[in-house]
PDB file of C-alpha atoms in Angstrom:
ATOM      1  CA  MET A  95     115.451  73.378  74.050  1.00 97.00           C
ATOM      2  CA  ARG A  96     112.475  74.914  75.172  1.00 98.00           C
ATOM      3  CA  ILE A  97     109.085  72.812  73.970  1.00 98.00           C
ATOM      4  CA  LEU A  98     105.624  74.043  74.180  1.00 98.00           C
ATOM      5  CA  VAL A  99     103.560  70.894  75.192  1.00 98.00           C
ATOM      6  CA  SER A 100      99.728  69.839  75.412  1.00 98.00           C
ATOM      7  CA  ALA A 101      99.345  70.344  79.121  1.00 98.00           C
ATOM      8  CA  CYS A 102      97.099  66.814  79.191  1.00 98.00           C
ATOM      9  CA  LEU A 103     100.255  65.041  77.743  1.00 98.00           C
ATOM     10  CA  LEU A 104     102.048  65.869  80.788  1.00 98.00           C
ATOM     11  CA  GLY A 105      99.727  64.576  83.160  1.00 97.00           C
ATOM     12  CA  ILE A 106      97.755  67.897  83.935  1.00 98.00           C
ATOM     13  CA  SER A 107      94.001  67.012  84.173  1.00 98.00           C
ATOM     14  CA  CYS A 108      92.681  69.452  81.939  1.00 97.00           C
ATOM     15  CA  ARG A 109      91.087  67.297  79.151  1.00 97.00           C
ATOM     16  CA  TYR A 110      87.330  67.883  78.519  1.00 97.00           C
ATOM     17  CA  ASP A 111      86.181  65.455  80.876  1.00 97.00           C
ATOM     18  CA  GLY A 112      88.566  66.044  83.726  1.00 97.00           C
ATOM     19  CA  GLY A 113      91.286  63.463  83.001  1.00 97.00           C
ATOM     20  CA  SER A 114      94.621  63.559  81.161  1.00 97.00           C
ATOM     21  CA  ASN A 115      96.570  62.050  78.576  1.00 96.00           C
ATOM     22  CA  PRO A 116     100.274  61.492  80.338  1.00 98.00           C
ATOM     23  CA  CYS A 117     102.669  60.026  77.437  1.00 97.00           C
ATOM     24  CA  GLU A 118     105.738  58.830  78.850  1.00 97.00           C
ATOM     25  CA  ALA A 119     107.771  59.213  75.438  1.00 97.00           C
ATOM     26  CA  VAL A 120     106.666  63.152  75.905  1.00 98.00           C
ATOM     27  CA  MET A 121     107.385  63.256  79.759  1.00 97.00           C
ATOM     28  CA  ALA A 122     110.813  61.541  79.046  1.00 97.00           C
ATOM     29  CA  LEU A 123     111.966  64.561  77.163  1.00 98.00           C
ATOM     30  CA  ALA A 124     112.128  66.589  80.026  1.00 98.00           C
ATOM     31  CA  GLN A 125     115.685  65.004  80.561  1.00 97.00           C
ATOM     32  CA  LYS A 126     117.015  67.061  77.516  1.00 97.00           C
ATOM     33  CA  HIS A 127     114.724  69.525  77.165  1.00 98.00           C
ATOM     34  CA  THR A 128     112.336  72.121  78.954  1.00 98.00           C
ATOM     35  CA  LEU A 129     108.757  71.545  78.529  1.00 98.00           C
ATOM     36  CA  ILE A 130     106.249  74.301  78.866  1.00 98.00           C
ATOM     37  CA  PRO A 131     102.717  72.950  79.667  1.00 98.00           C
ATOM     38  CA  PHE A 132      99.777  74.600  77.958  1.00 98.00           C
ATOM     39  CA  CYS A 133      95.957  74.090  77.503  1.00 98.00           C
ATOM     40  CA  PRO A 134      94.514  76.274  74.744  1.00 98.00           C
ATOM     41  CA  GLU A 135      90.956  75.322  76.094  1.00 98.00           C
ATOM     42  CA  ILE A 136      91.561  76.585  79.622  1.00 97.00           C
ATOM     43  CA  TYR A 137      93.525  79.728  78.398  1.00 97.00           C
ATOM     44  CA  GLY A 138      90.480  80.116  75.996  1.00 98.00           C
ATOM     45  CA  GLY A 139      88.104  80.469  78.789  1.00 98.00           C
ATOM     46  CA  LEU A 140      86.392  76.927  78.914  1.00 98.00           C
ATOM     47  CA  PRO A 141      86.177  75.253  82.399  1.00 97.00           C
ATOM     48  CA  THR A 142      87.460  71.647  83.345  1.00 97.00           C
ATOM     49  CA  PRO A 143      85.351  69.536  82.937  1.00 97.00           C
ATOM     50  CA  ARG A 144      83.286  70.592  79.796  1.00 97.00           C
ATOM     51  CA  MET A 145      81.141  69.143  77.263  1.00 97.00           C
ATOM     52  CA  PRO A 146      83.513  67.535  74.455  1.00 97.00           C
ATOM     53  CA  SER A 147      83.876  69.546  71.115  1.00 98.00           C
ATOM     54  CA  GLU A 148      84.786  68.554  67.762  1.00 98.00           C
ATOM     55  CA  ARG A 149      85.744  70.923  64.673  1.00 97.00           C
ATOM     56  CA  SER A 150      83.186  71.168  61.866  1.00 93.00           C
ATOM     57  CA  GLY A 151      84.504  73.407  58.914  1.00 93.00           C
ATOM     58  CA  ALA A 152      85.846  76.496  60.637  1.00 95.00           C
ATOM     59  CA  ARG A 153      83.648  76.414  63.711  1.00 97.00           C
ATOM     60  CA  VAL A 154      84.361  74.426  66.812  1.00 98.00           C
ATOM     61  CA  MET A 155      81.081  72.890  68.587  1.00 98.00           C
ATOM     62  CA  MET A 156      80.344  71.354  71.854  1.00 98.00           C
ATOM     63  CA  SER A 157      78.264  68.198  71.579  1.00 97.00           C
ATOM     64  CA  ASN A 158      75.368  70.233  73.024  1.00 97.00           C
ATOM     65  CA  GLY A 159      75.387  72.677  69.732  1.00 97.00           C
ATOM     66  CA  ILE A 160      77.103  75.524  71.615  1.00 97.00           C
ATOM     67  CA  ASP A 161      79.370  77.302  69.255  1.00 98.00           C
ATOM     68  CA  VAL A 162      82.862  77.693  71.446  1.00 98.00           C
ATOM     69  CA  THR A 163      84.869  78.707  68.405  1.00 98.00           C
ATOM     70  CA  LYS A 164      85.919  82.044  69.969  1.00 98.00           C
ATOM     71  CA  ASN A 165      87.057  80.101  72.970  1.00 98.00           C
ATOM     72  CA  TYR A 166      89.303  78.256  70.926  1.00 98.00           C
ATOM     73  CA  ARG A 167      90.467  80.862  68.694  1.00 98.00           C
ATOM     74  CA  ARG A 168      91.591  82.949  71.846  1.00 98.00           C
ATOM     75  CA  GLY A 169      93.376  79.947  73.238  1.00 98.00           C
ATOM     76  CA  ALA A 170      95.205  79.310  70.096  1.00 98.00           C
ATOM     77  CA  LYS A 171      96.554  83.099  70.317  1.00 98.00           C
ATOM     78  CA  GLU A 172      97.461  82.657  73.973  1.00 98.00           C
ATOM     79  CA  ALA A 173      99.285  79.752  73.143  1.00 98.00           C
ATOM     80  CA  LEU A 174     101.068  81.522  70.347  1.00 98.00           C
ATOM     81  CA  LYS A 175     102.082  84.380  72.978  1.00 98.00           C
ATOM     82  CA  VAL A 176     103.444  81.525  75.181  1.00 98.00           C
ATOM     83  CA  TYR A 177     105.543  79.923  72.864  1.00 98.00           C
ATOM     84  CA  ARG A 178     107.072  83.060  71.816  1.00 98.00           C
ATOM     85  CA  GLY A 179     107.346  84.493  75.163  1.00 98.00           C
ATOM     86  CA  PHE A 180     109.471  81.272  76.034  1.00 98.00           C
ATOM     87  CA  ASP A 181     111.314  81.275  72.773  1.00 98.00           C
ATOM     88  CA  CYS A 182     110.137  77.877  72.051  1.00 98.00           C
ATOM     89  CA  GLU A 183     111.697  75.743  68.942  1.00 98.00           C
ATOM     90  CA  CYS A 184     108.709  73.274  68.420  1.00 98.00           C
ATOM     91  CA  ALA A 185     105.428  71.905  69.922  1.00 98.00           C
ATOM     92  CA  ILE A 186     104.004  68.623  70.941  1.00 98.00           C
ATOM     93  CA  LEU A 187     100.206  68.995  70.847  1.00 98.00           C
ATOM     94  CA  LYS A 188      97.508  66.460  71.418  1.00 98.00           C
ATOM     95  CA  GLU A 189      96.803  64.209  68.563  1.00 97.00           C
ATOM     96  CA  LYS A 190      93.112  64.240  67.214  1.00 97.00           C
ATOM     97  CA  SER A 191      92.201  67.160  69.390  1.00 97.00           C
ATOM     98  CA  PRO A 192      89.905  70.153  68.106  1.00 98.00           C
ATOM     99  CA  SER A 193      92.439  72.685  68.976  1.00 98.00           C
ATOM    100  CA  CYS A 194      95.882  70.641  69.073  1.00 98.00           C
ATOM    101  CA  GLY A 195      95.304  68.053  66.348  1.00 97.00           C
ATOM    102  CA  SER A 196      97.783  68.045  63.571  1.00 92.00           C
ATOM    103  CA  GLY A 197      96.666  66.308  60.467  1.00 91.00           C
ATOM    104  CA  ILE A 198      93.880  64.040  61.904  1.00 95.00           C
ATOM    105  CA  ILE A 199      90.997  65.332  63.796  1.00 97.00           C
ATOM    106  CA  TYR A 200      87.392  64.052  64.966  1.00 97.00           C
ATOM    107  CA  ASP A 201      85.328  65.077  62.036  1.00 96.00           C
ATOM    108  CA  GLY A 202      82.785  66.744  64.185  1.00 96.00           C
ATOM    109  CA  SER A 203      79.782  64.481  64.190  1.00 97.00           C
ATOM    110  CA  PHE A 204      80.561  63.170  67.515  1.00 97.00           C
ATOM    111  CA  SER A 205      80.395  59.403  66.269  1.00 97.00           C
ATOM    112  CA  GLY A 206      84.240  58.863  67.004  1.00 96.00           C
ATOM    113  CA  MET A 207      85.288  58.943  63.024  1.00 97.00           C
ATOM    114  CA  LEU A 208      88.345  61.212  61.881  1.00 97.00           C
ATOM    115  CA  LYS A 209      89.471  63.179  59.223  1.00 96.00           C
ATOM    116  CA  SER A 210      92.206  64.904  57.528  1.00 95.00           C
ATOM    117  CA  GLY A 211      92.690  68.550  59.353  1.00 95.00           C
ATOM    118  CA  TYR A 212      94.034  70.569  62.009  1.00 96.00           C
ATOM    119  CA  GLY A 213      92.850  71.738  65.629  1.00 98.00           C
ATOM    120  CA  ILE A 214      92.638  75.458  65.949  1.00 98.00           C
ATOM    121  CA  THR A 215      96.069  75.974  67.433  1.00 98.00           C
ATOM    122  CA  ALA A 216      98.038  73.469  65.500  1.00 98.00           C
ATOM    123  CA  GLU A 217      96.628  75.431  62.431  1.00 98.00           C
ATOM    124  CA  LEU A 218      97.640  78.883  63.744  1.00 98.00           C
ATOM    125  CA  PHE A 219     101.092  77.331  64.612  1.00 98.00           C
ATOM    126  CA  LYS A 220     101.464  75.928  61.195  1.00 97.00           C
ATOM    127  CA  GLU A 221     100.361  78.863  59.663  1.00 98.00           C
ATOM    128  CA  GLU A 222     103.314  80.780  61.867  1.00 98.00           C
ATOM    129  CA  GLY A 223     105.868  78.335  60.311  1.00 98.00           C
ATOM    130  CA  ILE A 224     106.063  76.610  64.049  1.00 98.00           C
ATOM    131  CA  PRO A 225     107.083  73.005  63.918  1.00 97.00           C
ATOM    132  CA  VAL A 226     104.356  70.786  65.312  1.00 97.00           C
ATOM    133  CA  TYR A 227     104.465  67.185  66.274  1.00 97.00           C
ATOM    134  CA  GLY A 228     102.062  65.051  67.792  1.00 96.00           C
ATOM    135  CA  GLU A 229     102.560  62.694  70.775  1.00 97.00           C
ATOM    136  CA  SER A 230     103.340  59.915  68.537  1.00 96.00           C
ATOM    137  CA  GLU A 231     105.957  61.498  67.150  1.00 96.00           C
ATOM    138  CA  ALA A 232     107.923  62.557  70.343  1.00 95.00           C
ATOM    139  CA  ASP A 233     110.750  60.043  69.449  1.00 93.00           C
ATOM    140  CA  LYS A 234     111.478  62.853  66.551  1.00 93.00           C
ATOM    141  CA  ILE A 235     113.065  65.190  68.846  1.00 94.00           C
ATOM    142  CA  VAL A 236     116.353  64.886  70.026  1.00 85.00           C
TER     143      VAL A 236
END
């Protein structure tokens, strides 16, 4: 199976702070599946490193007040193109992210508080009927 994966979960340094979030459980899936790394923020035109961003309603704002919603939407559309182009069967996306978070994301106050919701890419994937998993759910993929 081909799986689209948030690139940071595979150890690629694309997080807002220039780091990554390597996840052993996700990387172990490469023994059985083909993992396609992708970072919607990068494909949306944002640099690494960059100011942290959080979703506030339909908008995504950087901590310095700059609206980056267009970048996040562009990145989500590019992620969908890659997903379809590689004929993927599901996606594993970084939990809590304003782009990739699925079910729980930061609340937009930059205070570390969480709320129910979806990142821009995860939301688009859900609308398209694509199965989306967070890294803590990697064990659900067989």
